[in-house]
Short mmCIF file of N, CA and C in Angstrom, two decimals:
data_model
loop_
_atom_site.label_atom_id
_atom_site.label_comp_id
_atom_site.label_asym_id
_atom_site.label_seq_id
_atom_site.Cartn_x
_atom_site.Cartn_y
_atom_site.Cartn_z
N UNK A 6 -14.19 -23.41 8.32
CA UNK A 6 -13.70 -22.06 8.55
C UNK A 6 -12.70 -21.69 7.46
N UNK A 7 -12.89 -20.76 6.91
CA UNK A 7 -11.93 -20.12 6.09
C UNK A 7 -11.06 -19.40 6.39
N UNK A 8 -9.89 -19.74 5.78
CA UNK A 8 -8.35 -18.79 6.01
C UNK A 8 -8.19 -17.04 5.53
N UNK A 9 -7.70 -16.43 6.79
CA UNK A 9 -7.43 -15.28 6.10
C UNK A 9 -6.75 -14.96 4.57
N UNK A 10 -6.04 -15.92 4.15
CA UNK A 10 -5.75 -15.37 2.80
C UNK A 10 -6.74 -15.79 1.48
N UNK A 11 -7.80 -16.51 2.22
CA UNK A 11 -8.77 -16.99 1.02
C UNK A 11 -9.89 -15.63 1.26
N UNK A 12 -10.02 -14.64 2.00
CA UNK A 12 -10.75 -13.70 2.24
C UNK A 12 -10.21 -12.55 1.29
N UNK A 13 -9.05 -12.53 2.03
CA UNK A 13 -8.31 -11.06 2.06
C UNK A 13 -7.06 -11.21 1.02
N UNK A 14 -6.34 -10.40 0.21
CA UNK A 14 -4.99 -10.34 -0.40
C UNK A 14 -4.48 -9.86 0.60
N UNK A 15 -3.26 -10.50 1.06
CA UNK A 15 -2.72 -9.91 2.30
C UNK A 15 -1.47 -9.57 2.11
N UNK A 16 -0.76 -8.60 2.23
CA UNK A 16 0.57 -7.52 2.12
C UNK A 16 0.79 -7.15 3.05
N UNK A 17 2.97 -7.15 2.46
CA UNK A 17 3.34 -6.09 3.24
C UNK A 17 2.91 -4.55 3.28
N UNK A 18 3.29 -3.68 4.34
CA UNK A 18 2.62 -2.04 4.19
C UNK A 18 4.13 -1.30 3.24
N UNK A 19 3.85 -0.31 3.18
CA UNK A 19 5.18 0.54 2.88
C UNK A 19 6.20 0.75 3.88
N UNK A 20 6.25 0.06 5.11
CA UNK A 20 7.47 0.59 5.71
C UNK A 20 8.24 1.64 5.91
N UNK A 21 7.50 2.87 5.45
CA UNK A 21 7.74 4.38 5.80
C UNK A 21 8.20 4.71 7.87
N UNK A 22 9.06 5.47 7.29
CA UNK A 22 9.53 6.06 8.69
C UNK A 22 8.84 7.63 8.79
N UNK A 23 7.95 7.86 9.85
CA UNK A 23 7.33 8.92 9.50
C UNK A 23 8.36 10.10 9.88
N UNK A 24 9.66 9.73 10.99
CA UNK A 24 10.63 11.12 10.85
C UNK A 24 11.06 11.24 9.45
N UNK A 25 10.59 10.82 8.23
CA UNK A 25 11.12 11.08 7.29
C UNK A 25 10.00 11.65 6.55
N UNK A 26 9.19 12.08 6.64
CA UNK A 26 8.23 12.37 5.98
C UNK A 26 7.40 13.75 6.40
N UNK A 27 6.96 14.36 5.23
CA UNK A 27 6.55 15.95 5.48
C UNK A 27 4.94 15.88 6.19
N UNK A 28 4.96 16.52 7.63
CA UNK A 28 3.96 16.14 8.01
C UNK A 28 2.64 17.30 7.35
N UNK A 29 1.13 17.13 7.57
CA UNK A 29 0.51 17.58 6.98
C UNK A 29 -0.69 17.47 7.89
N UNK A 30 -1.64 18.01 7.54
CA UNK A 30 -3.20 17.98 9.03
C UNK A 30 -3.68 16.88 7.91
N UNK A 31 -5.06 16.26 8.80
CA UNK A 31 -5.96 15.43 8.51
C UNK A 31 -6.65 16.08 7.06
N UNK A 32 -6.90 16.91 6.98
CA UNK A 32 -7.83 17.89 5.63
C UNK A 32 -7.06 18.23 4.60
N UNK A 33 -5.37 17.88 4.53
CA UNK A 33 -4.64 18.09 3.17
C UNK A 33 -3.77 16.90 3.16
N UNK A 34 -3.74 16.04 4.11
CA UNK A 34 -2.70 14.75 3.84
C UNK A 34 -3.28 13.41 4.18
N UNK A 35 -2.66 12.34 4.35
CA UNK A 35 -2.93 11.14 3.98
C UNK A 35 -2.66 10.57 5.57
N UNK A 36 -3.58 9.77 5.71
CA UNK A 36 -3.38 8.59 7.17
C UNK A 36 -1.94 8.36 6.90
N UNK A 37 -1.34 8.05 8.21
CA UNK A 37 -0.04 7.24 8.66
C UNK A 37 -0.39 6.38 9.33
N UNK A 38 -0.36 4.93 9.14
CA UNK A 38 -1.02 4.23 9.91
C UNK A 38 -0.01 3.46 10.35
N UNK A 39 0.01 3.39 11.64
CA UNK A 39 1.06 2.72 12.54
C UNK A 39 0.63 1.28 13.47
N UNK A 40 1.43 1.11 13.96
CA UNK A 40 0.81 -0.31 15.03
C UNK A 40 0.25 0.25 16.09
N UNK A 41 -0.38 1.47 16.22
CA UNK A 41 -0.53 1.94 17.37
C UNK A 41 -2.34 1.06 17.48
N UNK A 42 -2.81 1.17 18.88
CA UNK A 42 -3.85 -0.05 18.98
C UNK A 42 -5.54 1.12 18.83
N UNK A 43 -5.06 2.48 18.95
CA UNK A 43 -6.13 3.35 18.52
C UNK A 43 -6.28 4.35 17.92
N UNK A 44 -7.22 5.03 17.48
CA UNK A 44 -7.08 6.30 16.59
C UNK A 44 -7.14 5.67 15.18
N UNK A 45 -8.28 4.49 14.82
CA UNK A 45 -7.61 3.35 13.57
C UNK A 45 -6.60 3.20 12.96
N UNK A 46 -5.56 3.43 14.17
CA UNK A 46 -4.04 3.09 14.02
C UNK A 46 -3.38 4.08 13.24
N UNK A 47 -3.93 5.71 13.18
CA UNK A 47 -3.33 6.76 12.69
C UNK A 47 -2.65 7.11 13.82
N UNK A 48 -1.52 7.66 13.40
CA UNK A 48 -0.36 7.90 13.93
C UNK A 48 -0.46 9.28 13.81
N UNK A 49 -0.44 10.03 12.50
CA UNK A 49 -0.35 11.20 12.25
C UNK A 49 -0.43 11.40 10.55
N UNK A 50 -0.70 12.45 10.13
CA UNK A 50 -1.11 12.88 8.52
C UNK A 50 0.60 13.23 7.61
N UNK A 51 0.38 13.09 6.54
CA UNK A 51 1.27 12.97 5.83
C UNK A 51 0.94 13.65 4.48
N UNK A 52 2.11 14.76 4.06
CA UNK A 52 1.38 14.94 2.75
C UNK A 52 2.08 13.43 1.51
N UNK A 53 1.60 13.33 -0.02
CA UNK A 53 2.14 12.78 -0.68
C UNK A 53 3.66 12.10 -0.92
N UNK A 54 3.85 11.33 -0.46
CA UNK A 54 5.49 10.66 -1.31
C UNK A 54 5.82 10.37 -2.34
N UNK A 55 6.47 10.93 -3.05
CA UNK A 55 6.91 11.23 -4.11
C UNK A 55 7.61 9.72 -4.50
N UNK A 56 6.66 9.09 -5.68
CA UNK A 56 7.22 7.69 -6.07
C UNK A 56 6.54 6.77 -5.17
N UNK A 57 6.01 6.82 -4.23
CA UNK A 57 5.02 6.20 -3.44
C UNK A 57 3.25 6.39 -4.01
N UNK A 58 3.12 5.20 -4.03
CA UNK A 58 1.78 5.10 -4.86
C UNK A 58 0.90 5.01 -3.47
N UNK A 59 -0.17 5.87 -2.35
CA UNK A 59 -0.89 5.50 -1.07
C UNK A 59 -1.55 3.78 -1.03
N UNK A 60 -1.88 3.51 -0.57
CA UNK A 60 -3.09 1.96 -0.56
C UNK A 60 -4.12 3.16 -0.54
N UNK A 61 -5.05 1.81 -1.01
CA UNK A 61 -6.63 2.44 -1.02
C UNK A 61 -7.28 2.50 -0.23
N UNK A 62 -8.50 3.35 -0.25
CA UNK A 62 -9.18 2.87 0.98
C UNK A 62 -10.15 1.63 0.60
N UNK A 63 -10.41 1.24 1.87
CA UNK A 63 -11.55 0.37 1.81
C UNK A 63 -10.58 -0.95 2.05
N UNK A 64 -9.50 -1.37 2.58
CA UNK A 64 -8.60 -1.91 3.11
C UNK A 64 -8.73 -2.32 4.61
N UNK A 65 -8.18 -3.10 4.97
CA UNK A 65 -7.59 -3.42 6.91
C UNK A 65 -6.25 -3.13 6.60
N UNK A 66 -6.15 -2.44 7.88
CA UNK A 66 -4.89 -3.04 8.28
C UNK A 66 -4.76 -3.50 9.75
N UNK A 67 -3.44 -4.17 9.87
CA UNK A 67 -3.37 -4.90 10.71
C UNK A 67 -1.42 -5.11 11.67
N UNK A 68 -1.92 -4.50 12.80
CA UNK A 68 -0.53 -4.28 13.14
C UNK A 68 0.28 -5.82 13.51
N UNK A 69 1.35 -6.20 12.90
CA UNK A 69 2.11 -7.17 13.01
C UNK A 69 2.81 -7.47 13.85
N UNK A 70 3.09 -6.44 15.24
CA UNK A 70 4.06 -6.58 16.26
C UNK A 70 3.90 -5.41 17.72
N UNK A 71 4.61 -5.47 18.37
CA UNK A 71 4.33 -4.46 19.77
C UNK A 71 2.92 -4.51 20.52
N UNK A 72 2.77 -3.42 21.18
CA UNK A 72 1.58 -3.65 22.08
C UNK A 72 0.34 -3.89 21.48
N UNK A 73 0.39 -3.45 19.87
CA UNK A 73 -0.99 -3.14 20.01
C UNK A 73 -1.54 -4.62 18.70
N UNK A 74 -0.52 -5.53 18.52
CA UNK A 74 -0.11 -6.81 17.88
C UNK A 74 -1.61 -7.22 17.51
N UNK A 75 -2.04 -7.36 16.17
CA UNK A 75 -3.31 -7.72 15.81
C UNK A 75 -4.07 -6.57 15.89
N UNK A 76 -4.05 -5.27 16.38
CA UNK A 76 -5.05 -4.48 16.14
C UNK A 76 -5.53 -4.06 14.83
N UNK A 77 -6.76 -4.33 14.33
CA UNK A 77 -6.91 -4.06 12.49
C UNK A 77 -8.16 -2.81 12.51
N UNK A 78 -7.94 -2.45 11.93
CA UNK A 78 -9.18 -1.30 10.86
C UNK A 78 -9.00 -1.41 9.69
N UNK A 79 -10.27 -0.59 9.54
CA UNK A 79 -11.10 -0.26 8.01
C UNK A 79 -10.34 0.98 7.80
N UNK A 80 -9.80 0.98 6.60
CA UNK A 80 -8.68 2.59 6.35
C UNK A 80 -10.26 2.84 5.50
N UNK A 81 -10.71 4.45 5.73
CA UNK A 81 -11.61 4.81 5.09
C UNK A 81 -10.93 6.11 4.15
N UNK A 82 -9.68 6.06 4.02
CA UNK A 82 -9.57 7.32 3.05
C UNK A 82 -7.69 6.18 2.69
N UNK A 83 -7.30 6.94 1.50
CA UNK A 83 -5.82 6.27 0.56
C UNK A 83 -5.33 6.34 2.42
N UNK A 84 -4.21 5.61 2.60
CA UNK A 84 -3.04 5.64 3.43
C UNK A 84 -1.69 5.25 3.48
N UNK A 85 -0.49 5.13 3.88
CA UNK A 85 0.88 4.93 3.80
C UNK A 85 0.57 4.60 5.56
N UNK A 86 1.74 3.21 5.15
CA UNK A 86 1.75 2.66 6.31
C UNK A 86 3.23 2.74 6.92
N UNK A 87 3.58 2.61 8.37
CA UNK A 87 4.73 2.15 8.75
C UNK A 87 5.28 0.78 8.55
N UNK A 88 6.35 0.74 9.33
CA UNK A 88 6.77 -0.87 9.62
C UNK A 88 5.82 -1.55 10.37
N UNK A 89 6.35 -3.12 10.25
CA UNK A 89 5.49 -3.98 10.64
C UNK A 89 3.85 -3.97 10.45
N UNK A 90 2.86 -3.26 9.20
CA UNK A 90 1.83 -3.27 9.62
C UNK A 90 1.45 -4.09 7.74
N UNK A 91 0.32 -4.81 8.61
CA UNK A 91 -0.61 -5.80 7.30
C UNK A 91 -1.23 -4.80 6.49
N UNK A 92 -1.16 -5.13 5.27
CA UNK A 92 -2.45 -4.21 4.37
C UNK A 92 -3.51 -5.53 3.99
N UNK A 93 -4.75 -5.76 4.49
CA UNK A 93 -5.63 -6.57 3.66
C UNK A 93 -6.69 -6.03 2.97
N UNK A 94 -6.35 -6.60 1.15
CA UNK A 94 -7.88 -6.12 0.09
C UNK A 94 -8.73 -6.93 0.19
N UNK A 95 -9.63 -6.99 0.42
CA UNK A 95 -11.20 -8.11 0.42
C UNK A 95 -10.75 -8.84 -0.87
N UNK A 96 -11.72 -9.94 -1.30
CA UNK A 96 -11.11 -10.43 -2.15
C UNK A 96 -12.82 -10.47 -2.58
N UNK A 97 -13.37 -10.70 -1.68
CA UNK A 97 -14.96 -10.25 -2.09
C UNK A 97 -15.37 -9.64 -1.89
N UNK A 98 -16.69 -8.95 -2.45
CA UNK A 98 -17.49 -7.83 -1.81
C UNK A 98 -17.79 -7.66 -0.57
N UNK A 99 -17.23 -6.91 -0.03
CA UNK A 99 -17.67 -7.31 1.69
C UNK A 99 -18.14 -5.93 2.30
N UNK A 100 -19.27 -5.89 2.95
CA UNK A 100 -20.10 -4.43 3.00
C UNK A 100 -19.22 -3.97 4.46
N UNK A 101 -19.54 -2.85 5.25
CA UNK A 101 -18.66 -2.21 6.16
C UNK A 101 -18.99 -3.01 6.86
N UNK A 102 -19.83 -3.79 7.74
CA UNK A 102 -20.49 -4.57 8.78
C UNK A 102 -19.47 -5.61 8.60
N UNK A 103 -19.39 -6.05 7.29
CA UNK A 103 -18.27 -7.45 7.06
C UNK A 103 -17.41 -7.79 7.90
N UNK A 104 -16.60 -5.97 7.46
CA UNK A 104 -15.62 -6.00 7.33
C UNK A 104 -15.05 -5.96 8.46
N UNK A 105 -15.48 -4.92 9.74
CA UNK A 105 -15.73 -5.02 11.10
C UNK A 105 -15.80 -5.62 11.53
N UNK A 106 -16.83 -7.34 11.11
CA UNK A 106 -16.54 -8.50 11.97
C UNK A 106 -15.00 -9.04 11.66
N UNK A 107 -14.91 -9.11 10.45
CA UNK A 107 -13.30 -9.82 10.63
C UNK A 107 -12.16 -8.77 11.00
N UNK A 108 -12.43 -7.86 11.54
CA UNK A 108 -11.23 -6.58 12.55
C UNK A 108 -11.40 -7.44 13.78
N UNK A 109 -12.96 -7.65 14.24
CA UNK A 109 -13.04 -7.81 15.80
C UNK A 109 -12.60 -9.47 15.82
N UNK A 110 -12.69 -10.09 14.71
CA UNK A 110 -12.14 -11.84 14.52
C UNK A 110 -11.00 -11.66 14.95
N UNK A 111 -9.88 -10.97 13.90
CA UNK A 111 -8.36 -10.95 13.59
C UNK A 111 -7.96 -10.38 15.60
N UNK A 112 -8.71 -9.56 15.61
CA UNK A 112 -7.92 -9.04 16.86
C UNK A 112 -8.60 -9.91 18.32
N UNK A 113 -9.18 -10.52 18.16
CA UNK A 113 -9.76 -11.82 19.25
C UNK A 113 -8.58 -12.29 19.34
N UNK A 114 -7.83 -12.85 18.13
CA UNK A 114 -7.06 -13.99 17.95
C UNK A 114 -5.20 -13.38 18.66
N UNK A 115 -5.66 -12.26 19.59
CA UNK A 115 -4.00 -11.61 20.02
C UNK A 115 -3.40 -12.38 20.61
N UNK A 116 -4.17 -12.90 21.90
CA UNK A 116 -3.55 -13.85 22.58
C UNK A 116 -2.84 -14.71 22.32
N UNK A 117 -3.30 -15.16 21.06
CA UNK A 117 -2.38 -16.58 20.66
C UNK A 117 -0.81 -16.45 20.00
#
Protein backbone atom coordinates (compact mmCIF):
# COMPACT_ATOMS: atom_id res chain seq x y z
CA UNK A 1 0.00 0.00 0.00
CA UNK A 2 1.21 3.31 -0.76
CA UNK A 3 1.48 6.46 1.38
CA UNK A 4 -0.42 9.51 0.85
CA UNK A 5 2.60 11.59 0.27
CA UNK A 6 4.06 9.20 -2.38
CA UNK A 7 0.63 9.95 -4.37
CA UNK A 8 -0.11 13.39 -3.60
CA UNK A 9 2.25 16.75 -2.77
CA UNK A 10 0.59 17.52 0.28
CA UNK A 11 0.23 21.29 1.76
CA UNK A 12 -0.68 23.62 3.93
CA UNK A 13 -4.00 25.77 2.47
CA UNK A 14 -3.82 29.62 2.71
CA UNK A 15 -5.35 30.08 5.98
CA UNK A 16 -7.59 32.94 4.86
CA UNK A 17 -10.26 34.26 7.21
CA UNK A 18 -13.19 34.70 4.99
CA UNK A 19 -14.58 37.82 7.41
CA UNK A 20 -11.73 39.31 5.79
CA UNK A 21 -12.32 38.92 2.44
CA UNK A 22 -14.54 40.66 -0.39
CA UNK A 23 -17.29 38.36 -0.97
CA UNK A 24 -18.34 37.66 -4.63
CA UNK A 25 -21.16 35.00 -6.39
CA UNK A 26 -20.03 31.68 -7.82
CA UNK A 27 -19.84 33.29 -11.72
CA UNK A 28 -17.20 36.20 -10.79
CA UNK A 29 -15.19 34.75 -7.76
CA UNK A 30 -13.21 31.96 -6.55
CA UNK A 31 -14.24 28.78 -4.17
CA UNK A 32 -13.62 29.31 -0.36
CA UNK A 33 -13.06 26.13 0.70
CA UNK A 34 -13.56 25.41 4.27
CA UNK A 35 -13.72 22.23 6.58
CA UNK A 36 -17.19 22.25 6.08
CA UNK A 37 -18.16 18.25 5.23
CA UNK A 38 -20.47 19.48 2.04
CA UNK A 39 -21.03 21.67 -0.81
CA UNK A 40 -17.15 20.26 -1.83
CA UNK A 41 -16.33 22.08 1.17
CA UNK A 42 -17.30 25.61 -0.38
CA UNK A 43 -18.09 27.81 2.12
CA UNK A 44 -18.78 30.76 -0.01
CA UNK A 45 -17.17 32.77 -3.28
CA UNK A 46 -14.52 35.19 -3.05
CA UNK A 47 -13.34 37.72 -5.40
CA UNK A 48 -9.25 37.80 -5.98
CA UNK A 49 -6.58 38.51 -3.07
CA UNK A 50 -4.40 40.74 -3.80
CA UNK A 51 -0.74 39.05 -3.38
CA UNK A 52 -2.46 35.74 -3.00
CA UNK A 53 -1.64 33.48 -5.82
CA UNK A 54 -5.49 30.86 -5.82
CA UNK A 55 -4.39 26.81 -5.90
CA UNK A 56 -5.32 25.16 -8.96
CA UNK A 57 -7.80 23.25 -9.89
CA UNK A 58 -7.61 19.73 -10.29
CA UNK A 59 -6.42 19.43 -6.54
CA UNK A 60 -8.10 17.67 -3.11
CA UNK A 61 -8.60 19.11 -0.47
CA UNK A 62 -8.91 17.87 2.70
CA UNK A 63 -10.31 19.21 5.95
CA UNK A 64 -7.76 18.77 8.89
CA UNK A 65 -10.01 19.27 11.96
CA UNK A 66 -13.85 19.76 13.36
CA UNK A 67 -16.84 17.90 12.31
CA UNK A 68 -16.30 17.42 9.06
CA UNK A 69 -12.27 16.03 9.84
CA UNK A 70 -11.07 14.14 6.62
CA UNK A 71 -13.73 15.31 4.34
CA UNK A 72 -11.74 15.73 0.75
CA UNK A 73 -12.78 16.89 -2.84
CA UNK A 74 -11.79 17.45 -6.25
CA UNK A 75 -11.55 21.52 -6.42
CA UNK A 76 -12.74 21.77 -10.10
CA UNK A 77 -12.11 25.51 -10.63
CA UNK A 78 -8.55 27.87 -8.86
CA UNK A 79 -9.57 28.12 -4.95
CA UNK A 80 -8.33 29.86 -1.57
CA UNK A 81 -8.63 27.91 1.31
CA UNK A 82 -9.33 28.51 5.08
CA UNK A 83 -7.63 27.28 8.18
CA UNK A 84 -6.91 23.92 8.92
CA UNK A 85 -7.59 22.56 5.37
CA UNK A 86 -5.02 20.05 3.17
CA UNK A 87 -4.27 21.08 -0.43
CA UNK A 88 -3.23 17.70 -2.33
CA UNK A 89 -1.43 17.87 -6.18
CA UNK A 90 -1.43 14.31 -7.74
CA UNK A 91 1.90 13.58 -8.27
CA UNK A 92 0.67 11.36 -11.17
CA UNK A 93 -1.68 11.46 -13.78
CA UNK A 94 -4.68 10.54 -12.14
CA UNK A 95 -8.06 10.69 -14.25
CA UNK A 96 -11.36 12.09 -12.21
CA UNK A 97 -12.45 8.40 -11.25
CA UNK A 98 -8.82 8.25 -9.52
CA UNK A 99 -9.14 10.81 -7.92
CA UNK A 100 -12.60 10.16 -6.25
CA UNK A 101 -11.42 6.88 -5.10
CA UNK A 102 -8.72 8.34 -2.96
CA UNK A 103 -11.50 11.27 -1.51
CA UNK A 104 -13.73 8.18 -0.60
CA UNK A 105 -10.13 6.27 0.82
CA UNK A 106 -8.89 9.51 2.79
CA UNK A 107 -12.37 10.04 4.26
CA UNK A 108 -13.04 6.11 5.24
CA UNK A 109 -10.01 6.63 7.30
CA UNK A 110 -12.13 9.49 9.89
CA UNK A 111 -12.61 7.29 12.46
CA UNK A 112 -9.21 6.68 13.24
Amino acid sequence: MMRIDEIFEVRYGHSLELNRLKPATSADGYPFISRKMGDNGVSAYVFEVPGVKPNPKGELTCALSGNGVLSTFIQERPYYTAFHVACLRPKLNLSKSELLYYCACIKANRYR
